[in-house]
Amino acid sequence: MKTLEIAIEGAIPTDVGIEIAKRACYCDQLITSCRFIEAGGILHIELQDNANLEDVEIKARKLVAKMKSGRLQIKPEIIRQRETTRSSLFAASGADYTGLYRQGLGTMARGEEFLEILARIDRLFQRLGVEHFGAVPQEYNVLIPTDWLRKAGYLSSFPHSLTFAIHLKEDYDGIARFSERHAGLKELNLDSIDEFETPEYCLSPAVCYHTYGLLSSTHFTPDDNGLKVFTAVNRCFRYESKNMANVERLWEFSMREIVLVGERDRVLKERERGLDMIWKMVEMFDLTAFIETAVDPFFTSDFQSKRFFQLANQLKYELRMPVRDNDTIAVGSFNYHEDFFGDRFGIQTADGSRVHTGCIAFGLERFVHAVLLQLGVDETRSRLQAAEQLFLGK
């Protein structure tokens, strides 16, 4: 095992250092892990023995230079915070739940206690959307048109996270050669990228892109009262390299979203109402948690400017919960996109102006994992029953 350490010159916010470390995993296939050491501002990289340290250092320094330049003075701001009233932060049996099985890099099977709690929490979020926001339930495909992601800016802003759905070209000779190469259960051998068609579809990285795609080139009517709300749950896919070590960061995960589309004031009001409602749920569960302004994981090409814009305008809030001492994960987010998607997808309000959009999103595996660590299975079940009675009259 080899080690590379790069001192990041000049003071940088902790969140930027953490994002640099996450992105550094993409610099080379032989990197095994990366982390940011706040004391001293060090990017610490571990690599396989056959890695070329000089080449990796050149790439990593390019990454650091891209991500640390620009307007980094602004920092995330905590807007709500609470500590549990319990005597200890984590339940003694919190990590002992059953039903989560690692299948491979960034993938896990779900069952038993974990799946039971996940299904109940998702039903709670789904019914909150329908009964408190008037959301129309939707069911989307896992496949999403690549062109929708292009319109959404995903190909340029998040290229490192893409998962393409590819297939062999319709060519008899090419398919026959592929079949022959794999006769006798031989391992996958991709002879040439030319064997494949340009991907028309990707595996969906988020739920809300489906909503905007389906609303493309539509106009609201006065009967819509300036707002349409949808809710859906789907499996989503974001490749995150060596960062995908456990349930806290998966390649394939479940996301429940409440998607807001309409006039600016209506979207912002509903986002705030959703934040209030979820915070009330956090209080009911007596969880240690906080909500802070946050940034999407943009690639280096536009990280600095978009980070500044999102934080300065409070476009994204994240609900974060602890998973270890001094370590938290985001389990939900409350997002406002201004009229960006209204413009990209040609969606208009009744008066012909571009719609504004927002979404309230939950990474269900993360949410369940963080809650179970604090409460354990039995207490989580009890708190869920109380929340169902309060919010849903169940």
mmCIF file of C-alpha atoms in Angstrom:
data_model
loop_
_atom_site.group_PDB
_atom_site.id
_atom_site.type_symbol
_atom_site.label_atom_id
_atom_site.label_comp_id
_atom_site.label_asym_id
_atom_site.label_seq_id
_atom_site.Cartn_x
_atom_site.Cartn_y
_atom_site.Cartn_z
ATOM 1 C CA MET A 1 0.000 0.000 0.000
ATOM 2 C CA LYS A 2 1.285 3.469 -0.928
ATOM 3 C CA THR A 3 0.374 6.803 0.632
ATOM 4 C CA LEU A 4 0.263 10.280 -0.868
ATOM 5 C CA GLU A 5 -0.333 13.456 1.125
ATOM 6 C CA ILE A 6 -0.926 16.862 -0.436
ATOM 7 C CA ALA A 7 -0.956 19.989 1.707
ATOM 8 C CA ILE A 8 -3.758 22.290 0.558
ATOM 9 C CA GLU A 9 -2.363 25.795 0.727
ATOM 10 C CA GLY A 10 -4.486 28.465 2.368
ATOM 11 C CA ALA A 11 -7.440 28.033 4.687
ATOM 12 C CA ILE A 12 -10.468 26.327 3.161
ATOM 13 C CA PRO A 13 -13.868 25.544 4.699
ATOM 14 C CA THR A 14 -14.161 22.014 6.075
ATOM 15 C CA ASP A 15 -16.996 21.140 3.698
ATOM 16 C CA VAL A 16 -14.774 21.993 0.712
ATOM 17 C CA GLY A 17 -11.951 19.816 2.043
ATOM 18 C CA ILE A 18 -14.348 16.900 2.457
ATOM 19 C CA GLU A 19 -15.676 17.366 -1.088
ATOM 20 C CA ILE A 20 -12.118 17.495 -2.461
ATOM 21 C CA ALA A 21 -11.388 14.160 -0.762
ATOM 22 C CA LYS A 22 -14.553 12.595 -2.200
ATOM 23 C CA ARG A 23 -13.696 13.809 -5.692
ATOM 24 C CA ALA A 24 -10.049 12.713 -5.383
ATOM 25 C CA CYS A 25 -11.160 9.065 -5.520
ATOM 26 C CA TYR A 26 -11.934 9.632 -9.212
ATOM 27 C CA CYS A 27 -8.348 10.650 -10.027
ATOM 28 C CA ASP A 28 -7.048 7.124 -10.586
ATOM 29 C CA GLN A 29 -8.334 3.537 -10.566
ATOM 30 C CA LEU A 30 -5.562 2.426 -8.203
ATOM 31 C CA ILE A 31 -6.672 4.766 -5.404
ATOM 32 C CA THR A 32 -8.190 2.795 -2.511
ATOM 33 C CA SER A 33 -9.331 5.642 -0.236
ATOM 34 C CA CYS A 34 -9.132 9.403 0.290
ATOM 35 C CA ARG A 35 -9.805 11.618 3.276
ATOM 36 C CA PHE A 36 -9.355 15.232 4.311
ATOM 37 C CA ILE A 37 -7.307 15.837 7.461
ATOM 38 C CA GLU A 38 -8.598 19.128 8.795
ATOM 39 C CA ALA A 39 -5.622 19.690 11.084
ATOM 40 C CA GLY A 40 -3.054 20.951 8.612
ATOM 41 C CA GLY A 41 -5.389 20.910 5.612
ATOM 42 C CA ILE A 42 -4.060 17.638 4.184
ATOM 43 C CA LEU A 43 -5.507 15.546 1.365
ATOM 44 C CA HIS A 44 -4.557 11.980 2.362
ATOM 45 C CA ILE A 45 -4.667 9.381 -0.436
ATOM 46 C CA GLU A 46 -4.012 5.647 -0.145
ATOM 47 C CA LEU A 47 -3.176 3.647 -3.270
ATOM 48 C CA GLN A 48 -2.330 0.150 -4.428
ATOM 49 C CA ASP A 49 1.367 -0.739 -4.563
ATOM 50 C CA ASN A 50 1.536 -0.579 -8.368
ATOM 51 C CA ALA A 51 0.206 2.993 -8.537
ATOM 52 C CA ASN A 52 2.354 5.715 -10.098
ATOM 53 C CA LEU A 53 2.562 8.323 -7.323
ATOM 54 C CA GLU A 54 3.856 11.054 -9.613
ATOM 55 C CA ASP A 55 0.960 10.698 -12.064
ATOM 56 C CA VAL A 56 -1.638 10.564 -9.291
ATOM 57 C CA GLU A 57 -0.162 13.613 -7.576
ATOM 58 C CA ILE A 58 -0.355 15.636 -10.804
ATOM 59 C CA LYS A 59 -4.044 14.746 -11.216
ATOM 60 C CA ALA A 60 -4.841 15.374 -7.553
ATOM 61 C CA ARG A 61 -3.164 18.788 -7.592
ATOM 62 C CA LYS A 62 -5.216 19.745 -10.675
ATOM 63 C CA LEU A 63 -8.336 18.738 -8.757
ATOM 64 C CA VAL A 64 -7.346 20.755 -5.685
ATOM 65 C CA ALA A 65 -6.514 23.818 -7.783
ATOM 66 C CA LYS A 66 -9.896 23.672 -9.506
ATOM 67 C CA MET A 67 -11.931 23.205 -6.346
ATOM 68 C CA LYS A 68 -10.169 25.594 -3.975
ATOM 69 C CA SER A 69 -9.958 28.606 -6.258
ATOM 70 C CA GLY A 70 -12.798 31.081 -6.324
ATOM 71 C CA ARG A 71 -15.208 32.377 -3.709
ATOM 72 C CA LEU A 72 -14.938 29.925 -0.822
ATOM 73 C CA GLN A 73 -15.373 32.358 2.059
ATOM 74 C CA ILE A 74 -19.044 31.564 2.542
ATOM 75 C CA LYS A 75 -19.716 28.495 4.682
ATOM 76 C CA PRO A 76 -22.750 26.276 5.338
ATOM 77 C CA GLU A 77 -25.064 27.740 7.969
ATOM 78 C CA ILE A 78 -27.019 25.675 10.492
ATOM 79 C CA ILE A 79 -30.627 26.896 10.631
ATOM 80 C CA ARG A 80 -32.073 24.294 13.017
ATOM 81 C CA GLN A 81 -30.434 21.997 15.520
ATOM 82 C CA ARG A 82 -31.429 19.784 18.403
ATOM 83 C CA GLU A 83 -29.916 17.223 20.756
ATOM 84 C CA THR A 84 -31.727 14.157 21.999
ATOM 85 C CA THR A 85 -33.052 14.110 25.565
ATOM 86 C CA ARG A 86 -31.951 10.484 25.897
ATOM 87 C CA SER A 87 -28.983 9.704 28.114
ATOM 88 C CA SER A 88 -26.913 8.423 25.191
ATOM 89 C CA LEU A 89 -26.785 9.405 21.540
ATOM 90 C CA PHE A 90 -26.723 5.899 20.077
ATOM 91 C CA ALA A 91 -28.848 2.968 21.207
ATOM 92 C CA ALA A 92 -26.918 0.012 22.615
ATOM 93 C CA SER A 93 -28.542 -2.212 19.985
ATOM 94 C CA GLY A 94 -28.673 0.469 17.282
ATOM 95 C CA ALA A 95 -26.251 -1.213 14.895
ATOM 96 C CA ASP A 96 -27.645 -4.711 15.508
ATOM 97 C CA TYR A 97 -30.654 -4.518 13.193
ATOM 98 C CA THR A 98 -31.129 -7.312 10.667
ATOM 99 C CA GLY A 99 -31.820 -7.231 6.959
ATOM 100 C CA LEU A 100 -28.976 -5.410 5.205
ATOM 101 C CA TYR A 101 -26.610 -7.499 3.093
ATOM 102 C CA ARG A 102 -23.726 -6.261 0.978
ATOM 103 C CA GLN A 103 -23.800 -7.607 -2.575
ATOM 104 C CA GLY A 104 -20.878 -5.718 -4.063
ATOM 105 C CA LEU A 105 -19.522 -2.233 -4.623
ATOM 106 C CA GLY A 106 -22.247 0.225 -3.595
ATOM 107 C CA THR A 107 -25.040 -2.373 -3.661
ATOM 108 C CA MET A 108 -26.992 -3.985 -0.833
ATOM 109 C CA ALA A 109 -29.920 -6.371 -0.470
ATOM 110 C CA ARG A 110 -32.644 -5.347 1.971
ATOM 111 C CA GLY A 111 -34.871 -7.535 4.110
ATOM 112 C CA GLU A 112 -36.214 -8.287 7.574
ATOM 113 C CA GLU A 113 -36.129 -5.448 10.113
ATOM 114 C CA PHE A 114 -34.395 -2.957 7.838
ATOM 115 C CA LEU A 115 -36.878 -3.431 4.994
ATOM 116 C CA GLU A 116 -39.840 -3.308 7.390
ATOM 117 C CA ILE A 117 -38.752 0.060 8.825
ATOM 118 C CA LEU A 118 -37.843 1.426 5.383
ATOM 119 C CA ALA A 119 -41.269 0.518 3.983
ATOM 120 C CA ARG A 120 -43.082 2.148 6.917
ATOM 121 C CA ILE A 121 -41.029 5.343 6.736
ATOM 122 C CA ASP A 122 -41.565 5.570 2.985
ATOM 123 C CA ARG A 123 -45.324 5.105 3.411
ATOM 124 C CA LEU A 124 -45.285 7.913 5.964
ATOM 125 C CA PHE A 125 -43.481 10.253 3.554
ATOM 126 C CA GLN A 126 -45.751 9.220 0.676
ATOM 127 C CA ARG A 127 -48.919 9.916 2.639
ATOM 128 C CA LEU A 128 -47.506 13.192 3.949
ATOM 129 C CA GLY A 129 -47.067 14.243 0.329
ATOM 130 C CA VAL A 130 -50.547 13.173 -0.709
ATOM 131 C CA GLU A 131 -52.549 14.260 2.334
ATOM 132 C CA HIS A 132 -50.680 17.422 3.364
ATOM 133 C CA PHE A 133 -49.410 18.709 0.001
ATOM 134 C CA GLY A 134 -52.020 17.352 -2.395
ATOM 135 C CA ALA A 135 -49.327 15.437 -4.270
ATOM 136 C CA VAL A 136 -50.282 13.211 -7.194
ATOM 137 C CA PRO A 137 -48.636 9.774 -6.750
ATOM 138 C CA GLN A 138 -46.420 8.747 -9.657
ATOM 139 C CA GLU A 139 -44.394 5.682 -10.635
ATOM 140 C CA TYR A 140 -41.369 6.220 -12.862
ATOM 141 C CA ASN A 141 -38.947 3.969 -14.708
ATOM 142 C CA VAL A 142 -35.449 3.303 -13.472
ATOM 143 C CA LEU A 143 -34.309 4.164 -17.014
ATOM 144 C CA ILE A 144 -34.324 7.864 -17.867
ATOM 145 C CA PRO A 145 -33.694 9.385 -21.321
ATOM 146 C CA THR A 146 -30.132 10.664 -21.589
ATOM 147 C CA ASP A 147 -31.523 13.740 -23.330
ATOM 148 C CA TRP A 148 -33.531 14.670 -20.232
ATOM 149 C CA LEU A 149 -30.330 14.584 -18.171
ATOM 150 C CA ARG A 150 -28.622 16.701 -20.841
ATOM 151 C CA LYS A 151 -31.384 19.310 -20.603
ATOM 152 C CA ALA A 152 -31.117 19.225 -16.821
ATOM 153 C CA GLY A 153 -27.373 19.977 -17.028
ATOM 154 C CA TYR A 154 -26.487 16.682 -15.372
ATOM 155 C CA LEU A 155 -24.010 15.561 -18.046
ATOM 156 C CA SER A 156 -21.794 18.591 -17.435
ATOM 157 C CA SER A 157 -22.327 19.166 -13.702
ATOM 158 C CA PHE A 158 -22.266 15.560 -12.440
ATOM 159 C CA PRO A 159 -20.460 13.461 -15.095
ATOM 160 C CA HIS A 160 -18.607 11.480 -12.417
ATOM 161 C CA SER A 161 -21.891 10.092 -11.040
ATOM 162 C CA LEU A 162 -23.480 8.887 -14.295
ATOM 163 C CA THR A 163 -24.456 5.253 -14.840
ATOM 164 C CA PHE A 164 -25.200 4.509 -18.488
ATOM 165 C CA ALA A 165 -27.590 1.846 -19.768
ATOM 166 C CA ILE A 166 -25.861 0.403 -22.842
ATOM 167 C CA HIS A 167 -26.547 -2.375 -25.317
ATOM 168 C CA LEU A 168 -24.778 -3.957 -28.269
ATOM 169 C CA LYS A 169 -25.396 -2.484 -31.695
ATOM 170 C CA GLU A 170 -27.890 -4.262 -33.925
ATOM 171 C CA ASP A 171 -25.218 -6.033 -35.978
ATOM 172 C CA TYR A 172 -25.262 -9.800 -36.491
ATOM 173 C CA ASP A 173 -21.496 -10.206 -36.928
ATOM 174 C CA GLY A 174 -20.704 -8.021 -33.931
ATOM 175 C CA ILE A 175 -23.156 -9.859 -31.672
ATOM 176 C CA ALA A 176 -21.773 -13.205 -32.856
ATOM 177 C CA ARG A 177 -18.188 -12.132 -32.038
ATOM 178 C CA PHE A 178 -19.306 -10.976 -28.597
ATOM 179 C CA SER A 179 -21.021 -14.315 -27.975
ATOM 180 C CA GLU A 180 -17.985 -16.302 -29.103
ATOM 181 C CA ARG A 181 -15.661 -14.314 -26.818
ATOM 182 C CA HIS A 182 -17.785 -15.336 -23.844
ATOM 183 C CA ALA A 183 -18.334 -18.996 -24.663
ATOM 184 C CA GLY A 184 -17.552 -21.347 -21.801
ATOM 185 C CA LEU A 185 -18.525 -18.805 -19.122
ATOM 186 C CA LYS A 186 -15.530 -16.573 -19.826
ATOM 187 C CA GLU A 187 -15.299 -13.271 -17.977
ATOM 188 C CA LEU A 188 -16.736 -10.144 -19.580
ATOM 189 C CA ASN A 189 -14.447 -8.875 -22.322
ATOM 190 C CA LEU A 190 -15.322 -5.566 -23.972
ATOM 191 C CA ASP A 191 -13.330 -5.621 -27.182
ATOM 192 C CA SER A 192 -14.241 -2.099 -28.302
ATOM 193 C CA ILE A 193 -16.556 0.740 -27.366
ATOM 194 C CA ASP A 194 -17.615 0.668 -31.013
ATOM 195 C CA GLU A 195 -19.582 -2.492 -30.237
ATOM 196 C CA PHE A 196 -22.084 -0.390 -28.320
ATOM 197 C CA GLU A 197 -24.661 2.198 -29.298
ATOM 198 C CA THR A 198 -24.425 5.687 -27.801
ATOM 199 C CA PRO A 199 -26.583 5.328 -24.670
ATOM 200 C CA GLU A 200 -30.096 6.656 -25.186
ATOM 201 C CA TYR A 201 -30.855 5.983 -21.535
ATOM 202 C CA CYS A 202 -29.138 6.217 -18.177
ATOM 203 C CA LEU A 203 -30.058 4.767 -14.811
ATOM 204 C CA SER A 204 -31.885 7.568 -13.064
ATOM 205 C CA PRO A 205 -29.826 9.620 -10.565
ATOM 206 C CA ALA A 206 -32.875 11.348 -9.025
ATOM 207 C CA VAL A 207 -36.662 11.155 -9.085
ATOM 208 C CA CYS A 208 -37.518 14.758 -9.952
ATOM 209 C CA TYR A 209 -35.917 14.681 -13.434
ATOM 210 C CA HIS A 210 -38.674 12.306 -14.539
ATOM 211 C CA THR A 211 -41.294 14.822 -13.418
ATOM 212 C CA TYR A 212 -39.742 17.677 -15.383
ATOM 213 C CA GLY A 213 -39.265 15.493 -18.446
ATOM 214 C CA LEU A 214 -42.899 14.407 -18.464
ATOM 215 C CA LEU A 215 -44.043 18.026 -18.048
ATOM 216 C CA SER A 216 -41.912 19.214 -20.992
ATOM 217 C CA SER A 217 -43.564 21.904 -23.153
ATOM 218 C CA THR A 218 -46.718 22.078 -21.034
ATOM 219 C CA HIS A 219 -48.726 25.023 -19.692
ATOM 220 C CA PHE A 220 -50.530 25.290 -16.391
ATOM 221 C CA THR A 221 -54.185 26.293 -16.386
ATOM 222 C CA PRO A 222 -55.911 28.651 -13.921
ATOM 223 C CA ASP A 223 -57.403 25.568 -12.252
ATOM 224 C CA ASP A 224 -53.903 24.555 -11.107
ATOM 225 C CA ASN A 225 -53.823 27.552 -8.712
ATOM 226 C CA GLY A 226 -50.161 28.155 -9.453
ATOM 227 C CA LEU A 227 -48.835 24.827 -8.178
ATOM 228 C CA LYS A 228 -48.606 21.147 -9.086
ATOM 229 C CA VAL A 229 -47.205 18.618 -6.628
ATOM 230 C CA PHE A 230 -46.114 15.051 -7.349
ATOM 231 C CA THR A 231 -44.605 12.293 -5.248
ATOM 232 C CA ALA A 232 -42.762 9.134 -6.220
ATOM 233 C CA VAL A 233 -40.228 6.664 -4.891
ATOM 234 C CA ASN A 234 -37.622 5.091 -7.130
ATOM 235 C CA ARG A 235 -34.300 3.322 -7.152
ATOM 236 C CA CYS A 236 -31.628 5.881 -8.045
ATOM 237 C CA PHE A 237 -28.028 5.417 -9.144
ATOM 238 C CA ARG A 238 -24.998 7.607 -8.449
ATOM 239 C CA TYR A 239 -21.520 6.213 -8.936
ATOM 240 C CA GLU A 240 -19.259 7.488 -6.154
ATOM 241 C CA SER A 241 -16.058 5.492 -6.648
ATOM 242 C CA LYS A 242 -14.247 4.353 -3.479
ATOM 243 C CA ASN A 243 -16.579 6.487 -1.358
ATOM 244 C CA MET A 244 -19.177 3.682 -1.626
ATOM 245 C CA ALA A 245 -18.039 1.742 1.430
ATOM 246 C CA ASN A 246 -21.336 0.952 3.202
ATOM 247 C CA VAL A 247 -25.032 1.839 3.474
ATOM 248 C CA GLU A 248 -24.137 5.489 4.049
ATOM 249 C CA ARG A 249 -23.128 5.887 0.404
ATOM 250 C CA LEU A 250 -24.597 3.502 -2.154
ATOM 251 C CA TRP A 251 -24.428 3.265 -5.940
ATOM 252 C CA GLU A 252 -28.052 2.079 -5.997
ATOM 253 C CA PHE A 253 -30.393 3.506 -3.374
ATOM 254 C CA SER A 254 -34.057 4.350 -2.762
ATOM 255 C CA MET A 255 -35.243 7.951 -2.972
ATOM 256 C CA ARG A 256 -38.653 9.342 -2.058
ATOM 257 C CA GLU A 257 -39.386 12.812 -3.411
ATOM 258 C CA ILE A 258 -42.167 15.350 -3.142
ATOM 259 C CA VAL A 259 -41.744 17.487 -6.277
ATOM 260 C CA LEU A 260 -43.037 21.080 -6.380
ATOM 261 C CA VAL A 261 -43.719 22.808 -9.716
ATOM 262 C CA GLY A 262 -45.344 26.223 -10.086
ATOM 263 C CA GLU A 263 -45.166 29.882 -9.161
ATOM 264 C CA ARG A 264 -42.150 31.049 -7.169
ATOM 265 C CA ASP A 265 -43.922 32.004 -3.949
ATOM 266 C CA ARG A 266 -46.011 28.826 -3.917
ATOM 267 C CA VAL A 267 -42.957 26.606 -4.366
ATOM 268 C CA LEU A 268 -40.970 28.382 -1.645
ATOM 269 C CA LYS A 269 -43.904 28.319 0.767
ATOM 270 C CA GLU A 270 -44.419 24.574 0.309
ATOM 271 C CA ARG A 271 -40.705 23.866 0.679
ATOM 272 C CA GLU A 272 -40.722 25.739 3.999
ATOM 273 C CA ARG A 273 -43.848 23.915 5.113
ATOM 274 C CA GLY A 274 -42.215 20.601 4.291
ATOM 275 C CA LEU A 275 -39.130 21.558 6.276
ATOM 276 C CA ASP A 276 -41.313 22.453 9.286
ATOM 277 C CA MET A 277 -43.220 19.175 9.055
ATOM 278 C CA ILE A 278 -40.117 16.993 8.850
ATOM 279 C CA TRP A 279 -38.500 18.885 11.724
ATOM 280 C CA LYS A 280 -41.593 18.179 13.816
ATOM 281 C CA MET A 281 -41.087 14.509 13.004
ATOM 282 C CA VAL A 282 -37.438 14.764 14.121
ATOM 283 C CA GLU A 283 -38.647 16.215 17.425
ATOM 284 C CA MET A 284 -41.256 13.464 17.833
ATOM 285 C CA PHE A 285 -38.574 10.823 17.347
ATOM 286 C CA ASP A 286 -36.310 12.707 19.808
ATOM 287 C CA LEU A 287 -33.407 12.578 17.368
ATOM 288 C CA THR A 288 -30.144 14.446 17.408
ATOM 289 C CA ALA A 289 -30.116 16.250 14.058
ATOM 290 C CA PHE A 290 -29.564 19.565 12.330
ATOM 291 C CA ILE A 291 -30.551 21.311 9.115
ATOM 292 C CA GLU A 292 -27.976 23.417 7.279
ATOM 293 C CA THR A 293 -27.515 25.187 3.977
ATOM 294 C CA ALA A 294 -25.778 22.831 1.570
ATOM 295 C CA VAL A 295 -24.346 22.282 -1.902
ATOM 296 C CA ASP A 296 -24.845 19.625 -4.569
ATOM 297 C CA PRO A 297 -21.756 17.505 -5.440
ATOM 298 C CA PHE A 298 -20.801 19.369 -8.629
ATOM 299 C CA PHE A 299 -17.768 18.272 -10.612
ATOM 300 C CA THR A 300 -14.699 20.491 -10.457
ATOM 301 C CA SER A 301 -15.483 22.518 -13.593
ATOM 302 C CA ASP A 302 -18.129 24.621 -11.866
ATOM 303 C CA PHE A 303 -17.851 23.653 -8.202
ATOM 304 C CA GLN A 304 -16.729 27.027 -6.812
ATOM 305 C CA SER A 305 -19.288 29.265 -8.509
ATOM 306 C CA LYS A 306 -22.225 26.924 -7.951
ATOM 307 C CA ARG A 307 -21.252 26.299 -4.332
ATOM 308 C CA PHE A 308 -21.200 30.043 -3.709
ATOM 309 C CA PHE A 309 -24.520 30.579 -5.501
ATOM 310 C CA GLN A 310 -26.330 27.754 -3.692
ATOM 311 C CA LEU A 311 -25.074 28.719 -0.232
ATOM 312 C CA ALA A 312 -25.562 32.459 -0.698
ATOM 313 C CA ASN A 313 -29.142 32.025 -1.906
ATOM 314 C CA GLN A 314 -30.063 29.154 0.419
ATOM 315 C CA LEU A 315 -31.209 27.031 -2.513
ATOM 316 C CA LYS A 316 -30.505 23.752 -0.723
ATOM 317 C CA TYR A 317 -30.984 22.637 2.858
ATOM 318 C CA GLU A 318 -29.873 19.254 4.166
ATOM 319 C CA LEU A 319 -31.183 17.317 7.145
ATOM 320 C CA ARG A 320 -28.182 15.632 8.754
ATOM 321 C CA MET A 321 -27.956 13.011 11.494
ATOM 322 C CA PRO A 322 -24.955 11.500 13.299
ATOM 323 C CA VAL A 323 -23.727 8.005 12.450
ATOM 324 C CA ARG A 324 -20.591 8.116 14.608
ATOM 325 C CA ASP A 325 -19.146 10.552 17.100
ATOM 326 C CA ASN A 326 -18.321 13.762 15.196
ATOM 327 C CA ASP A 327 -19.573 12.359 11.881
ATOM 328 C CA THR A 328 -22.942 12.991 10.221
ATOM 329 C CA ILE A 329 -24.661 12.085 6.953
ATOM 330 C CA ALA A 330 -27.351 13.851 4.940
ATOM 331 C CA VAL A 331 -30.622 11.901 5.085
ATOM 332 C CA GLY A 332 -32.890 14.415 3.363
ATOM 333 C CA SER A 333 -32.835 17.680 1.436
ATOM 334 C CA PHE A 334 -35.130 20.619 0.707
ATOM 335 C CA ASN A 335 -34.285 22.124 -2.669
ATOM 336 C CA TYR A 336 -35.287 25.183 -4.680
ATOM 337 C CA HIS A 337 -34.159 25.389 -8.311
ATOM 338 C CA GLU A 338 -35.571 28.816 -9.223
ATOM 339 C CA ASP A 339 -36.832 28.707 -12.853
ATOM 340 C CA PHE A 340 -33.882 26.625 -14.119
ATOM 341 C CA PHE A 341 -35.871 23.486 -14.961
ATOM 342 C CA GLY A 342 -38.874 25.498 -16.093
ATOM 343 C CA ASP A 343 -36.612 27.086 -18.693
ATOM 344 C CA ARG A 344 -34.762 23.901 -19.695
ATOM 345 C CA PHE A 345 -37.955 21.862 -20.124
ATOM 346 C CA GLY A 346 -40.266 24.604 -21.409
ATOM 347 C CA ILE A 347 -42.804 24.390 -18.571
ATOM 348 C CA GLN A 348 -44.979 27.498 -18.148
ATOM 349 C CA THR A 349 -47.466 28.824 -15.627
ATOM 350 C CA ALA A 350 -50.953 29.922 -16.653
ATOM 351 C CA ASP A 351 -49.698 33.458 -17.401
ATOM 352 C CA GLY A 352 -46.931 32.153 -19.694
ATOM 353 C CA SER A 353 -43.968 32.674 -17.364
ATOM 354 C CA ARG A 354 -41.496 29.904 -16.579
ATOM 355 C CA VAL A 355 -42.366 27.702 -13.630
ATOM 356 C CA HIS A 356 -40.150 27.495 -10.584
ATOM 357 C CA THR A 357 -39.416 24.093 -9.070
ATOM 358 C CA GLY A 358 -38.374 22.524 -5.818
ATOM 359 C CA CYS A 359 -38.253 19.121 -4.211
ATOM 360 C CA ILE A 360 -38.201 17.518 -0.795
ATOM 361 C CA ALA A 361 -36.110 14.362 -1.048
ATOM 362 C CA PHE A 362 -35.150 11.528 1.275
ATOM 363 C CA GLY A 363 -32.438 8.915 0.841
ATOM 364 C CA LEU A 364 -34.403 6.123 2.487
ATOM 365 C CA GLU A 365 -31.552 3.729 3.321
ATOM 366 C CA ARG A 366 -29.553 6.531 4.920
ATOM 367 C CA PHE A 367 -32.586 7.825 6.799
ATOM 368 C CA VAL A 368 -33.457 4.392 8.195
ATOM 369 C CA HIS A 369 -29.834 3.604 9.093
ATOM 370 C CA ALA A 370 -29.348 6.888 10.965
ATOM 371 C CA VAL A 371 -32.630 6.545 12.889
ATOM 372 C CA LEU A 372 -31.960 2.925 13.852
ATOM 373 C CA LEU A 373 -28.491 3.802 15.143
ATOM 374 C CA GLN A 374 -30.030 6.314 17.540
ATOM 375 C CA LEU A 375 -33.199 4.471 18.557
ATOM 376 C CA GLY A 376 -32.852 0.766 17.826
ATOM 377 C CA VAL A 377 -35.594 -1.288 16.186
ATOM 378 C CA ASP A 378 -38.213 -1.416 18.959
ATOM 379 C CA GLU A 379 -38.089 2.298 19.781
ATOM 380 C CA THR A 380 -38.188 3.188 16.071
ATOM 381 C CA ARG A 381 -41.341 1.108 15.658
ATOM 382 C CA SER A 382 -42.944 2.851 18.632
ATOM 383 C CA ARG A 383 -42.051 6.345 17.378
ATOM 384 C CA LEU A 384 -43.281 5.500 13.887
ATOM 385 C CA GLN A 385 -46.657 4.477 15.248
ATOM 386 C CA ALA A 386 -46.959 7.797 17.097
ATOM 387 C CA ALA A 387 -45.966 9.740 13.959
ATOM 388 C CA GLU A 388 -48.497 7.847 11.852
ATOM 389 C CA GLN A 389 -51.234 8.710 14.339
ATOM 390 C CA LEU A 390 -50.270 12.397 14.497
ATOM 391 C CA PHE A 391 -49.704 13.100 10.801
ATOM 392 C CA LEU A 392 -52.077 10.606 9.224
ATOM 393 C CA GLY A 393 -54.727 9.976 11.847
ATOM 394 C CA LYS A 394 -53.957 6.267 11.580
#
